[in-house]
PDB file of C-alpha atoms in Angstrom:
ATOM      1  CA  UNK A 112       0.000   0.000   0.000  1.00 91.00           C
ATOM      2  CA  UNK A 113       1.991   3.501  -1.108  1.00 95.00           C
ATOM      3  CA  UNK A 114       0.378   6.895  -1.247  1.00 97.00           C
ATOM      4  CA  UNK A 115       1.503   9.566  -3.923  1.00 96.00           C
ATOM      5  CA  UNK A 116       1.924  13.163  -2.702  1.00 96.00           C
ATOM      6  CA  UNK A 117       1.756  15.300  -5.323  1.00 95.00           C
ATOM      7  CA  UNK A 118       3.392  18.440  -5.299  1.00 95.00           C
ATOM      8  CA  UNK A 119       1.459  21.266  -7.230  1.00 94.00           C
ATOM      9  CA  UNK A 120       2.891  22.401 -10.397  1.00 96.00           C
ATOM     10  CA  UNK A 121       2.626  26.520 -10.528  1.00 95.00           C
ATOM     11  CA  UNK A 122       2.984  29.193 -13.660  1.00 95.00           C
ATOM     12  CA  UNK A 123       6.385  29.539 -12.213  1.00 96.00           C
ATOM     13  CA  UNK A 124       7.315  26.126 -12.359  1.00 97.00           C
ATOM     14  CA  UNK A 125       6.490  26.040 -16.263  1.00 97.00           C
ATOM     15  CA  UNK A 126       9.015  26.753 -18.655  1.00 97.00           C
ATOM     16  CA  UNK A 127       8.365  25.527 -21.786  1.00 96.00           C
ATOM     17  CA  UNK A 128       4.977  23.669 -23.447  1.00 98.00           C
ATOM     18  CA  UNK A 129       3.640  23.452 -26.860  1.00 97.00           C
ATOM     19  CA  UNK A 130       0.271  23.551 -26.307  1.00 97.00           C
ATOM     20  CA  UNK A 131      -0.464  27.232 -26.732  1.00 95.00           C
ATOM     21  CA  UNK A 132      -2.710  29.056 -23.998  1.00 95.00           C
ATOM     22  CA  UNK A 133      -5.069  30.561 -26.922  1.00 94.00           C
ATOM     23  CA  UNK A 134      -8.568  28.959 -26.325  1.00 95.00           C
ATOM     24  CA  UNK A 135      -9.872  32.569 -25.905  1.00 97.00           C
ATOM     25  CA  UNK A 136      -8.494  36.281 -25.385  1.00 96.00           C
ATOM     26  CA  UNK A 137      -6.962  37.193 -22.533  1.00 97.00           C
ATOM     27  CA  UNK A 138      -8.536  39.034 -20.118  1.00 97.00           C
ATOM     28  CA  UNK A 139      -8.505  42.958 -20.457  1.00 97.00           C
ATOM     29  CA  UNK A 140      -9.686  45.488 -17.899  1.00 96.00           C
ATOM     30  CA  UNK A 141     -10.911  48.221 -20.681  1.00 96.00           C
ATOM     31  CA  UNK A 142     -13.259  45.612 -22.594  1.00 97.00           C
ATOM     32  CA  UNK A 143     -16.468  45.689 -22.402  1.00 97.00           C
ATOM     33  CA  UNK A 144     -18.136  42.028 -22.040  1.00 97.00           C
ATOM     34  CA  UNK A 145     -21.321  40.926 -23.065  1.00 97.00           C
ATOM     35  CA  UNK A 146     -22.912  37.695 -21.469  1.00 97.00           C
ATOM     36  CA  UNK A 147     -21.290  34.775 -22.570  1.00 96.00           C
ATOM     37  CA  UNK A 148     -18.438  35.910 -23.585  1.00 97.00           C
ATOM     38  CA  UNK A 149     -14.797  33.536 -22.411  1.00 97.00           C
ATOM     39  CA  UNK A 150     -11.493  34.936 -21.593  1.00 98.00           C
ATOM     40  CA  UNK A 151      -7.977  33.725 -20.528  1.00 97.00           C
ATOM     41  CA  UNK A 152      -7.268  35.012 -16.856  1.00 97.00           C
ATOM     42  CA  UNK A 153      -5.027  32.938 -14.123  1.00 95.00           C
ATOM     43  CA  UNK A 154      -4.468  30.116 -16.606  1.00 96.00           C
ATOM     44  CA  UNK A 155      -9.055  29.452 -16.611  1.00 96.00           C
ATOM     45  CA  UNK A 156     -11.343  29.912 -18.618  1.00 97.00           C
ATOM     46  CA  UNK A 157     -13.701  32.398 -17.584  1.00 97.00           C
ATOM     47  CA  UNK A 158     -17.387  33.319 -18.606  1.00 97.00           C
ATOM     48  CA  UNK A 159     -19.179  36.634 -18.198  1.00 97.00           C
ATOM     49  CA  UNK A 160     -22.171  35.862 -16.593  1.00 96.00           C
ATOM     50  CA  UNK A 161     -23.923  39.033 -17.704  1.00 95.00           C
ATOM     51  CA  UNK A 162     -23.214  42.452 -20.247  1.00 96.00           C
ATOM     52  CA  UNK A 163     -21.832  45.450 -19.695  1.00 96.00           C
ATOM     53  CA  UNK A 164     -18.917  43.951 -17.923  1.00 97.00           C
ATOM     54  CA  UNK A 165     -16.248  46.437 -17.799  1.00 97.00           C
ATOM     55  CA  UNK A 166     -13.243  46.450 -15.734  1.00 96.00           C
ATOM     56  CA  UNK A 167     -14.260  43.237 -13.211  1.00 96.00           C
ATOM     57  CA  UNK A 168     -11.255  41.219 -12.408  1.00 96.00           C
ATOM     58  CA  UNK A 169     -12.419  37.785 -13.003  1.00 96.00           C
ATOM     59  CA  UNK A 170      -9.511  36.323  -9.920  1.00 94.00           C
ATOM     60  CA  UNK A 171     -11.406  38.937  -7.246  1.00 95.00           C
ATOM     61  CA  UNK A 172     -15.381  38.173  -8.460  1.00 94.00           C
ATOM     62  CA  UNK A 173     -15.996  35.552  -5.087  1.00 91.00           C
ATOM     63  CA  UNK A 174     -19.644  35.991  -5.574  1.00 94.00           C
ATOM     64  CA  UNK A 175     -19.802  35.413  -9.062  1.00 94.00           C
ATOM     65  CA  UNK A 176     -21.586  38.900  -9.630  1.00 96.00           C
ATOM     66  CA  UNK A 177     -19.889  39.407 -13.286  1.00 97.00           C
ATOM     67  CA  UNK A 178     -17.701  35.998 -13.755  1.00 97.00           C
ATOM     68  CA  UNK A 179     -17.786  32.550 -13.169  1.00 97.00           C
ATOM     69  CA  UNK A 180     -14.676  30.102 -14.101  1.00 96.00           C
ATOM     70  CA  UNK A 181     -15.500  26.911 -16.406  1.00 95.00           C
ATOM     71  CA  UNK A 182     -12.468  25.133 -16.425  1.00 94.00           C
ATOM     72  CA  UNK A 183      -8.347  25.562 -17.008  1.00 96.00           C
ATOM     73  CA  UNK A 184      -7.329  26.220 -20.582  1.00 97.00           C
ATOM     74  CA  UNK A 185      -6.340  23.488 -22.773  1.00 97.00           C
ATOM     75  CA  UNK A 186      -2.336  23.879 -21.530  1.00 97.00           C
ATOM     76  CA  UNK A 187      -3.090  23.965 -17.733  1.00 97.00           C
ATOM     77  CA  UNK A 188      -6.205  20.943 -17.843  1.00 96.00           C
ATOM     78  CA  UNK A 189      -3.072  18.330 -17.178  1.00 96.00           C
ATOM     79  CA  UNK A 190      -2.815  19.773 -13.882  1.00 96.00           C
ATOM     80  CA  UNK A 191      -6.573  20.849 -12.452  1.00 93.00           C
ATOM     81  CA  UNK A 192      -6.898  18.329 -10.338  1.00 88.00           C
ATOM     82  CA  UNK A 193      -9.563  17.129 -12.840  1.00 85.00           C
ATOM     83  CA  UNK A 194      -9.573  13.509 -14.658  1.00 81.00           C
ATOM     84  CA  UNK A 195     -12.772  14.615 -16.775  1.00 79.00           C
ATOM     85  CA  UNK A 196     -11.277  17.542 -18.842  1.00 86.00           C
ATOM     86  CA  UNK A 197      -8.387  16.510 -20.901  1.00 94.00           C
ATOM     87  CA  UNK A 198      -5.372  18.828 -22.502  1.00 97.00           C
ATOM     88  CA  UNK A 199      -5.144  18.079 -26.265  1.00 96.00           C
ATOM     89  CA  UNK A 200      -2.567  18.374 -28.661  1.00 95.00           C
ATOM     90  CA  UNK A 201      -1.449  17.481 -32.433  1.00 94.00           C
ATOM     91  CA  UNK A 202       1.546  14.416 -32.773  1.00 96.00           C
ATOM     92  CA  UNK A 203       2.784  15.266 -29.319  1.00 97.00           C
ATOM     93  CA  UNK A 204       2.029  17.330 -25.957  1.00 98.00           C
ATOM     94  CA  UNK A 205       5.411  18.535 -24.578  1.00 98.00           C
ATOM     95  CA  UNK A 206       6.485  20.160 -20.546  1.00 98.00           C
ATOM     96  CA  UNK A 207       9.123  21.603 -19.340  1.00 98.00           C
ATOM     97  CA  UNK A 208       8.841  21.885 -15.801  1.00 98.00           C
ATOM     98  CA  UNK A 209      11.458  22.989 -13.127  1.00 97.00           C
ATOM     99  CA  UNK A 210      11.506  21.724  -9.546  1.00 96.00           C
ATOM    100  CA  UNK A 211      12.104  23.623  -6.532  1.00 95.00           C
ATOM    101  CA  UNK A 212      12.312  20.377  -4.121  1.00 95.00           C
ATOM    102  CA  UNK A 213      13.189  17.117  -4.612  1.00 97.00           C
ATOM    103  CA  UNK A 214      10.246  14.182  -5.701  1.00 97.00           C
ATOM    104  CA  UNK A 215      10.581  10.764  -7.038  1.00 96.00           C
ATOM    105  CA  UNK A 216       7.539   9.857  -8.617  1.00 96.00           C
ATOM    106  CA  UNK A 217       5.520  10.943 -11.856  1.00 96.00           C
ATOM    107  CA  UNK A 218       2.019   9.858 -12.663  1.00 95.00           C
ATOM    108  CA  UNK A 219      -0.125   9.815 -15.938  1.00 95.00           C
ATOM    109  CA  UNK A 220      -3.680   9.557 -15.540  1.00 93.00           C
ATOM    110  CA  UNK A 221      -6.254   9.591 -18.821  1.00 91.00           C
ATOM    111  CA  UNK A 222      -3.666   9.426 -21.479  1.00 93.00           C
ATOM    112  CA  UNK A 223      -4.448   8.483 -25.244  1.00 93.00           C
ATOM    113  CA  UNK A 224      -0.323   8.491 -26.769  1.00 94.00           C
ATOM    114  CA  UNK A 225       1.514   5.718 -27.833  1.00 93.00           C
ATOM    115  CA  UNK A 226       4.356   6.602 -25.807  1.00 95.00           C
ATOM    116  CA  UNK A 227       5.708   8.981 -22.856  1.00 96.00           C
ATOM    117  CA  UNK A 228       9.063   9.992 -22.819  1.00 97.00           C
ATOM    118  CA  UNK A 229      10.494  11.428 -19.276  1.00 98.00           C
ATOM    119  CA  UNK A 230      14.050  13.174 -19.481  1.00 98.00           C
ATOM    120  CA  UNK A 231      15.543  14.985 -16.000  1.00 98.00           C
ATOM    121  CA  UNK A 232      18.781  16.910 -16.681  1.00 98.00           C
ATOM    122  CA  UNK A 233      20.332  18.610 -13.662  1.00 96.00           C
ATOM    123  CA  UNK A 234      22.108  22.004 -14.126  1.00 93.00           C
ATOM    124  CA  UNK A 235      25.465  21.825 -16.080  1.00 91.00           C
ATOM    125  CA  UNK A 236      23.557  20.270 -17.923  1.00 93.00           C
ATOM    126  CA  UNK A 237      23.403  16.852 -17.058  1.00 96.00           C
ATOM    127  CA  UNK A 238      20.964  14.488 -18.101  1.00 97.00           C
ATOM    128  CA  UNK A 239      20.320  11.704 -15.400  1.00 97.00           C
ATOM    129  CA  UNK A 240      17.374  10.021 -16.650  1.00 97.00           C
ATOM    130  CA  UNK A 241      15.718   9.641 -20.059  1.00 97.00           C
ATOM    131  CA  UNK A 242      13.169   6.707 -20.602  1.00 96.00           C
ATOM    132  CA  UNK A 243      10.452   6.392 -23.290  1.00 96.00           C
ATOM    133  CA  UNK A 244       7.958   4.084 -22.027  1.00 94.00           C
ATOM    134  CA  UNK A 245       5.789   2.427 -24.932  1.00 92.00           C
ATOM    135  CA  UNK A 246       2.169   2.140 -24.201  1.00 89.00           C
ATOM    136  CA  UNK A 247       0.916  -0.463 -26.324  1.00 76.00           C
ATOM    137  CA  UNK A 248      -0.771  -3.715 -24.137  1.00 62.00           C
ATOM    138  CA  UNK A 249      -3.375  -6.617 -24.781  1.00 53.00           C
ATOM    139  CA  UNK A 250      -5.734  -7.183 -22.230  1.00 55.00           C
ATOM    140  CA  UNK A 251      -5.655 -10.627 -20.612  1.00 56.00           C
ATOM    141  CA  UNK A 252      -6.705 -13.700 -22.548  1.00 53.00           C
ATOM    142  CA  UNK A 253      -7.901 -16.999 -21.945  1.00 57.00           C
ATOM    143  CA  UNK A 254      -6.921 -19.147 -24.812  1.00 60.00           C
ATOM    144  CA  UNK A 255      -4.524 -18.636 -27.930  1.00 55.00           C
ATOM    145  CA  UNK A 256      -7.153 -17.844 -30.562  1.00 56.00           C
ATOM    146  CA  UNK A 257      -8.056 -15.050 -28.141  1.00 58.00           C
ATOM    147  CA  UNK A 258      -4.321 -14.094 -27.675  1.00 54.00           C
ATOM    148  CA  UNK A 259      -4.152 -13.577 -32.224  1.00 54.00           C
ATOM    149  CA  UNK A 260      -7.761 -11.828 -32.572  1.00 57.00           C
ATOM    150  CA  UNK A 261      -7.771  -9.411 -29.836  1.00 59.00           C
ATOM    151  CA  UNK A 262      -6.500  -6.150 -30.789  1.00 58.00           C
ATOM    152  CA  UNK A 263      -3.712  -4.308 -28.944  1.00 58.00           C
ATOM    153  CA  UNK A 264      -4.577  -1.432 -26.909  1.00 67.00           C
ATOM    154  CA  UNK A 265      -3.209   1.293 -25.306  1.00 76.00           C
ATOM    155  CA  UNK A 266      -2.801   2.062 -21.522  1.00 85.00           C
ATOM    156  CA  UNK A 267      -4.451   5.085 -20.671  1.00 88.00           C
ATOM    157  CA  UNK A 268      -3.181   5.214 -16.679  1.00 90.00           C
ATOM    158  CA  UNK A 269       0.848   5.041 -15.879  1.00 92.00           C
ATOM    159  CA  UNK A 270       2.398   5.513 -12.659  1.00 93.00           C
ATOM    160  CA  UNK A 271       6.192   5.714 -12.626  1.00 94.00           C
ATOM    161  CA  UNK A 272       8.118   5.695  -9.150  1.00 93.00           C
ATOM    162  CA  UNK A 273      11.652   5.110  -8.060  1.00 93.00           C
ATOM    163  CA  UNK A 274      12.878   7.658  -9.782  1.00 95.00           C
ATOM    164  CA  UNK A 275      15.739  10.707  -8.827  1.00 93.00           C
ATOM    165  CA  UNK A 276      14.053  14.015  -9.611  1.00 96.00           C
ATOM    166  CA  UNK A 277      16.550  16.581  -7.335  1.00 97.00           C
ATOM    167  CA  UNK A 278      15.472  20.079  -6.394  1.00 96.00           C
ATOM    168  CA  UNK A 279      16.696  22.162  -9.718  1.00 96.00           C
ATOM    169  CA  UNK A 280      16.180  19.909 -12.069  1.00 97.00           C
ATOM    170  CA  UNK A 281      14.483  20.099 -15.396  1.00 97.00           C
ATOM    171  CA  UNK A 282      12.061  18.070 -16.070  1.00 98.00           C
ATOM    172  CA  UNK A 283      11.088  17.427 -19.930  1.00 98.00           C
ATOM    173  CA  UNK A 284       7.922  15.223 -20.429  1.00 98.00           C
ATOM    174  CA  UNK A 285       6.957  14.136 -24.187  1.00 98.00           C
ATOM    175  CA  UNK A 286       3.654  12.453 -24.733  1.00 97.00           C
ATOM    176  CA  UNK A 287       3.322  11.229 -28.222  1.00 96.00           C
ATOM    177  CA  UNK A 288       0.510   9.947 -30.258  1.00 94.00           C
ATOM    178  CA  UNK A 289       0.176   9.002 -33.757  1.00 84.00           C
ATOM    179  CA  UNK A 290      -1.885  11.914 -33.464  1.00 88.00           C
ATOM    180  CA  UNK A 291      -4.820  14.055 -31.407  1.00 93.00           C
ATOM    181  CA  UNK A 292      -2.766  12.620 -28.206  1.00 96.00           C
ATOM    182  CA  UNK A 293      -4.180  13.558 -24.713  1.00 96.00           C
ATOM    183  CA  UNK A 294      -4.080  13.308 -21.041  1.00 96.00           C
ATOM    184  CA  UNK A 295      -6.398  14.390 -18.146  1.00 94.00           C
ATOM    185  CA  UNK A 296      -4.100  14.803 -15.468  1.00 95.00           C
ATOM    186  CA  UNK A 297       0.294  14.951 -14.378  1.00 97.00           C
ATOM    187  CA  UNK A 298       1.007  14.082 -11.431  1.00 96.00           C
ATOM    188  CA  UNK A 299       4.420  14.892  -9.718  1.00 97.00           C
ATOM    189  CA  UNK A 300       5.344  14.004  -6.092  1.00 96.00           C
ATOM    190  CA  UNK A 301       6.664  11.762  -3.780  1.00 96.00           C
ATOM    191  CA  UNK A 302       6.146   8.213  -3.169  1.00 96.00           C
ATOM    192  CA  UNK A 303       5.438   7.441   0.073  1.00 96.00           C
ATOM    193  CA  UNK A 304       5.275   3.578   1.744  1.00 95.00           C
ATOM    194  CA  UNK A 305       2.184   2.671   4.256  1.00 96.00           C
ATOM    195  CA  UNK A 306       2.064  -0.545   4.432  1.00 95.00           C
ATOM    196  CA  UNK A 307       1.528  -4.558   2.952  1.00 95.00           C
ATOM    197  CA  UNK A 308      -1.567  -4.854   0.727  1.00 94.00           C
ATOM    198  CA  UNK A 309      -3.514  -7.242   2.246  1.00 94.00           C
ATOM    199  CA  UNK A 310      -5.847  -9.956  -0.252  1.00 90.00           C
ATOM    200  CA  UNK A 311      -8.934  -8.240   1.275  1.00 92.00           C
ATOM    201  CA  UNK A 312      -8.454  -5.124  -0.637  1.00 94.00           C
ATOM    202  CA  UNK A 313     -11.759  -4.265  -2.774  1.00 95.00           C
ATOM    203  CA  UNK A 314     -12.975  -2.862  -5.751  1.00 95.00           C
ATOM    204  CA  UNK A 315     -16.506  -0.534  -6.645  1.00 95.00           C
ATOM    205  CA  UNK A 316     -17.762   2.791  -8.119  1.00 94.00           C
ATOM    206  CA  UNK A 317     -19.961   5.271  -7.123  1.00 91.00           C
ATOM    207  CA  UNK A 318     -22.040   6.271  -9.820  1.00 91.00           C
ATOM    208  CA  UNK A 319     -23.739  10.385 -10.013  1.00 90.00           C
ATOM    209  CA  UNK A 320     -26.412   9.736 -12.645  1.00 91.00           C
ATOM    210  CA  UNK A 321     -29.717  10.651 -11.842  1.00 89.00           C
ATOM    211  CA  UNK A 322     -32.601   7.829 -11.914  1.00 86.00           C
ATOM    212  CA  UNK A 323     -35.712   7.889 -11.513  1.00 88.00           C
ATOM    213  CA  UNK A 324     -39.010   5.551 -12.373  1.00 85.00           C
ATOM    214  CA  UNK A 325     -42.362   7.330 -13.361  1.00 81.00           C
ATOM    215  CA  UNK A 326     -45.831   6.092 -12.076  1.00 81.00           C
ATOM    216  CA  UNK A 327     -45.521   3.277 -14.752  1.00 83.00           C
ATOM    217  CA  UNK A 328     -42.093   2.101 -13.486  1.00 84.00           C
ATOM    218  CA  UNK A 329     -40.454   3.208 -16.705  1.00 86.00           C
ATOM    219  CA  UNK A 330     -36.924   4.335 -16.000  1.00 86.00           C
ATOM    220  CA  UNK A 331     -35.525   8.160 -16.298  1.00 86.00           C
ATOM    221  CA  UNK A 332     -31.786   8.030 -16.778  1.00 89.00           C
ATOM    222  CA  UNK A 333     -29.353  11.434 -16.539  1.00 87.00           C
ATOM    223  CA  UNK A 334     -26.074  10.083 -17.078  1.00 88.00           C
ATOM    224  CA  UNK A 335     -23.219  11.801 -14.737  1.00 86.00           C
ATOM    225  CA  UNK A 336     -19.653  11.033 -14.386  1.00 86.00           C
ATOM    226  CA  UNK A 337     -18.734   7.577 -12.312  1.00 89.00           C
ATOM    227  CA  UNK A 338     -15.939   7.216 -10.161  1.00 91.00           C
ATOM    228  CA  UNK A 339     -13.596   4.143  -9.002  1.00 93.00           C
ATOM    229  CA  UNK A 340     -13.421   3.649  -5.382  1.00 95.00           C
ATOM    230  CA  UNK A 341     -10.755   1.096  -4.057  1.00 96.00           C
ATOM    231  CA  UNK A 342     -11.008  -0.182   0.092  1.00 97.00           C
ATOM    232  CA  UNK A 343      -7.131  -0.887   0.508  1.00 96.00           C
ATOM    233  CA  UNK A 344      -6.680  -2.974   3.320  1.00 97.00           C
ATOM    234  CA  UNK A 345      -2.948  -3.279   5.028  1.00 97.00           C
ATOM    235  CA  UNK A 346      -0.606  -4.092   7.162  1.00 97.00           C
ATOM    236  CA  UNK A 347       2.171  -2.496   9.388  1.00 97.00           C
ATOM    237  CA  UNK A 348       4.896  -3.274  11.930  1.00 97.00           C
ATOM    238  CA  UNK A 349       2.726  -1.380  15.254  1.00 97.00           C
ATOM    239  CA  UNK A 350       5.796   0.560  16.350  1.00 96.00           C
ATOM    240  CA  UNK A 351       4.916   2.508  12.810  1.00 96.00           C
ATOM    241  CA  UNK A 352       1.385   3.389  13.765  1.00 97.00           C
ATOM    242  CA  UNK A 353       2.815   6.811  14.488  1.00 97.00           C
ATOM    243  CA  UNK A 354       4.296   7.778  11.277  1.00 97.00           C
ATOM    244  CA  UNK A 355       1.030   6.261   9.118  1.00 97.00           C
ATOM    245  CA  UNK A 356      -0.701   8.341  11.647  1.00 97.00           C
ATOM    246  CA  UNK A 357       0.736  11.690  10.947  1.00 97.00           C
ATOM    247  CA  UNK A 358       0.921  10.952   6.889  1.00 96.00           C
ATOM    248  CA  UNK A 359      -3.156  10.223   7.286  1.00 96.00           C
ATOM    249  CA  UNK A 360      -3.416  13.995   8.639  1.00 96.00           C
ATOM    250  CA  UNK A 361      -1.348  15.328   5.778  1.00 94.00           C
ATOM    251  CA  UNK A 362      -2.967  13.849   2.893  1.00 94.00           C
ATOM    252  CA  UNK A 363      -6.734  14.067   4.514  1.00 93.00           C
ATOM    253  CA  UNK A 364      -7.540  16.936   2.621  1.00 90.00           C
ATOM    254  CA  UNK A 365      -5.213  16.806  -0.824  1.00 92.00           C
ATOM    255  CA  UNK A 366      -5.621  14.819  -4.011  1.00 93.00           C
ATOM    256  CA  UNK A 367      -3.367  12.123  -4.283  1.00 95.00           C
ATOM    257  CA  UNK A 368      -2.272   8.781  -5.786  1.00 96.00           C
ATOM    258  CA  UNK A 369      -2.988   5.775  -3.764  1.00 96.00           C
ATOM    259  CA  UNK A 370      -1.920   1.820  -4.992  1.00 94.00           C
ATOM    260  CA  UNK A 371      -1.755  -1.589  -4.033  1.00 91.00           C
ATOM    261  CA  UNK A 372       0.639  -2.397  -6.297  1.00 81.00           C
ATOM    262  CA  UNK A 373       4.169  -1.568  -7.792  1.00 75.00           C
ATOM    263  CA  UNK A 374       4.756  -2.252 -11.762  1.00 71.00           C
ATOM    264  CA  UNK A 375       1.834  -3.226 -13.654  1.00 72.00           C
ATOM    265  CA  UNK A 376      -1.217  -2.811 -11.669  1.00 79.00           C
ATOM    266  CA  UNK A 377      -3.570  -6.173 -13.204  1.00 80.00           C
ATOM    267  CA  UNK A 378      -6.153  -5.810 -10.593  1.00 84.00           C
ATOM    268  CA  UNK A 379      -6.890  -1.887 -11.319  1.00 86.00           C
ATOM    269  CA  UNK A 380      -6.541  -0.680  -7.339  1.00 91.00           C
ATOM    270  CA  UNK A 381      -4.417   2.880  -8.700  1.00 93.00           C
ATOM    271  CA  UNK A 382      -6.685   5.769  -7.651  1.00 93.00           C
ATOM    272  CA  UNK A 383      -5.968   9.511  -8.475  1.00 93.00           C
ATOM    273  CA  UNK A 384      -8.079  11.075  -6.286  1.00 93.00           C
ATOM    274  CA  UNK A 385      -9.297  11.332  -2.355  1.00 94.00           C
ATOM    275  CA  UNK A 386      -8.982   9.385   1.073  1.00 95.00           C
ATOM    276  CA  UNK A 387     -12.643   9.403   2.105  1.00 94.00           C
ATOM    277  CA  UNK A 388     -12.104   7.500   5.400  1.00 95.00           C
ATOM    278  CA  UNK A 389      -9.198   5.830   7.206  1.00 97.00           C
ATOM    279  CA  UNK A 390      -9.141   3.495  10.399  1.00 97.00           C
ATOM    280  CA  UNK A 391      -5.932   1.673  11.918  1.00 97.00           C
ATOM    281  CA  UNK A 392      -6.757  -1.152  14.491  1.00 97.00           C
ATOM    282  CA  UNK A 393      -3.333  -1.533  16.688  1.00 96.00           C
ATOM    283  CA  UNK A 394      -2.483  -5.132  17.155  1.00 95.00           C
ATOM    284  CA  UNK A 395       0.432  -6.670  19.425  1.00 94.00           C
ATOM    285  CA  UNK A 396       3.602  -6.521  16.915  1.00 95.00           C
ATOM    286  CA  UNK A 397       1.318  -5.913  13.989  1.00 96.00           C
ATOM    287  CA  UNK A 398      -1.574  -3.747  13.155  1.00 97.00           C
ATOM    288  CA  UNK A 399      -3.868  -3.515  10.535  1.00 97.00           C
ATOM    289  CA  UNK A 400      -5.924  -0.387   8.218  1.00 97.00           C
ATOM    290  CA  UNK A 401      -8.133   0.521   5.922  1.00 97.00           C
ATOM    291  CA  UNK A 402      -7.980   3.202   3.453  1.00 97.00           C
ATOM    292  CA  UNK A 403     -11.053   4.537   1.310  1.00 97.00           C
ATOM    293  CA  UNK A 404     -10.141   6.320  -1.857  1.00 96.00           C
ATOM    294  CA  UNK A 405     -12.140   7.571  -4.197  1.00 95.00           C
ATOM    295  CA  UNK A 406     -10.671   8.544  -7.752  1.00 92.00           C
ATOM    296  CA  UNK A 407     -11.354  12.061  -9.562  1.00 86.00           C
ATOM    297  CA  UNK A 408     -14.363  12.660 -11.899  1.00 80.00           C
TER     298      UNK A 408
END
């Protein structure tokens, strides 16, 4: 059982992308705004909510009175905190991100690419690390004829950990696709150790849609987003309870990456998202917990 701390990625983290920041103007105090109208402000995407909008900074409207933000643009999606909007691109989506602490782990949730490429080059420059990881995979199979008719896909999720990402370094991410390639969300952070996955771990969703049955019992269906919950169950040494204790309080309250799992995950426990309850049960020499995550929408 390991938890994934991301650390957030700011404007002056960024250095370099090539997905341009021009889904709409940028925001300008002299312009008036009729209803509807989108601008650029803070790396969102904001909408006027009514005309005549002159001179309103979108960042200080708390109320709403003359703006209200829709998403991140196309460039700054990877990195909302968001699995259901993704950042698109043309053959590739690039970043060039520096660090200003030292992580180990880099995660890639909602990806449609062929390949990712991660490259970390330390100032002289040095590179220390460049690895292109190929997507491509065939989902399990029973028999042979199933092994030469079933198509190879690609793996949308990938969750790479172990490796040395020192304050100052550059960090140069490639995601490439045949085309149209995309990914909902980047992940960078640490990778922290909680405990042994125990067998009992378990799978299930939560699904938002609406439904309802009229007076004849027919069936009303609004469809809304469905997320992956996972019940990780583990195991610790007791004279740890402490430590898992004090990680619990940090992460309460942030969006992270929890897993059963290291290397291929086949049983689909990796969760980007949030703890919704923990308990720890202390036990003579060894103690046992359960985590309840809940992945993004």
């Amino acid at each position: 059982m390991r938890i994934i701390e991301p650390f957030a990625v700011t404007s002056a983290m960024m250095l370099e992308s090539n997905v341009p920041e021009t889904d709409h103007p940028a925001w300008a105090s002299a312009t008036t705004y009729a209803a509807g109208q989108r601008v650029i402000f803070a790396h969102g995407i904001w909408e006027s909510v009514k005309g005549g909008n002159t001179d309103h900074n979108p960042g200080a409207d708390t109320t709403s009175t003359w703006w209200v933000r829709v998403g991140a643009t196309n460039r700054w999606r990877a990195f909302d905190d968001r699995l259901g909007g993704l950042t698109t691109g043309g053959a590739t989506i690039t970043y060039s991100i520096a660090l200003p602490r030292t992580l180990n782990a880099i995660c890639f949730f909602g990806l449609n690419a062929e390949s990712v490429r991660i490259k970390i080059t330390v100032p002289g420059p040095t590179v220390i690390h460049d690895q292109t990881i190929t997507l491509a995979s065939r989902d399990a199979v029973g028999n042979f004829w199933e092994y030469v008719y079933n198509s190879f896909t690609f793996k949308p999720d990938l969750v790479i950990t172990d490796l040395l990402m020192p304050s100052g370094a550059r960090i140069d991410l490639t995601i490439s696709a045949g085309s149209n390639a995309q990914v909902g969300e980047i992940m960078i952070g640490n990778d922290i150790r909680i405990g042994t996955t125990l067998t009992d771990t378990s799978l299930g969703i939560v699904d938002y849609s609406k439904k309802d049955r009229d007076e004849w019992g027919g069936i009303f269906l609004v469809p809304r987003p469905v997320t992956k919950t996972v019940s990780f169950r583990f195991a610790i040494p007791t004279e740890g309870a402490a430590r898992v204790q004090k990680i619990m309080e940090r992460v309460v309250s942030k969006i992270c990456v929890f897993y059963a799992v290291e290397g291929e995950d086949p049983f689909g426990t990796t969760v980007a998202g949030i703890m919704r309850d923990y308990d720890l049960t202390l036990g003579a020499g060894r103690s046992f917990g359960t985590i309840q995550a809940e992945s993004l929408a």
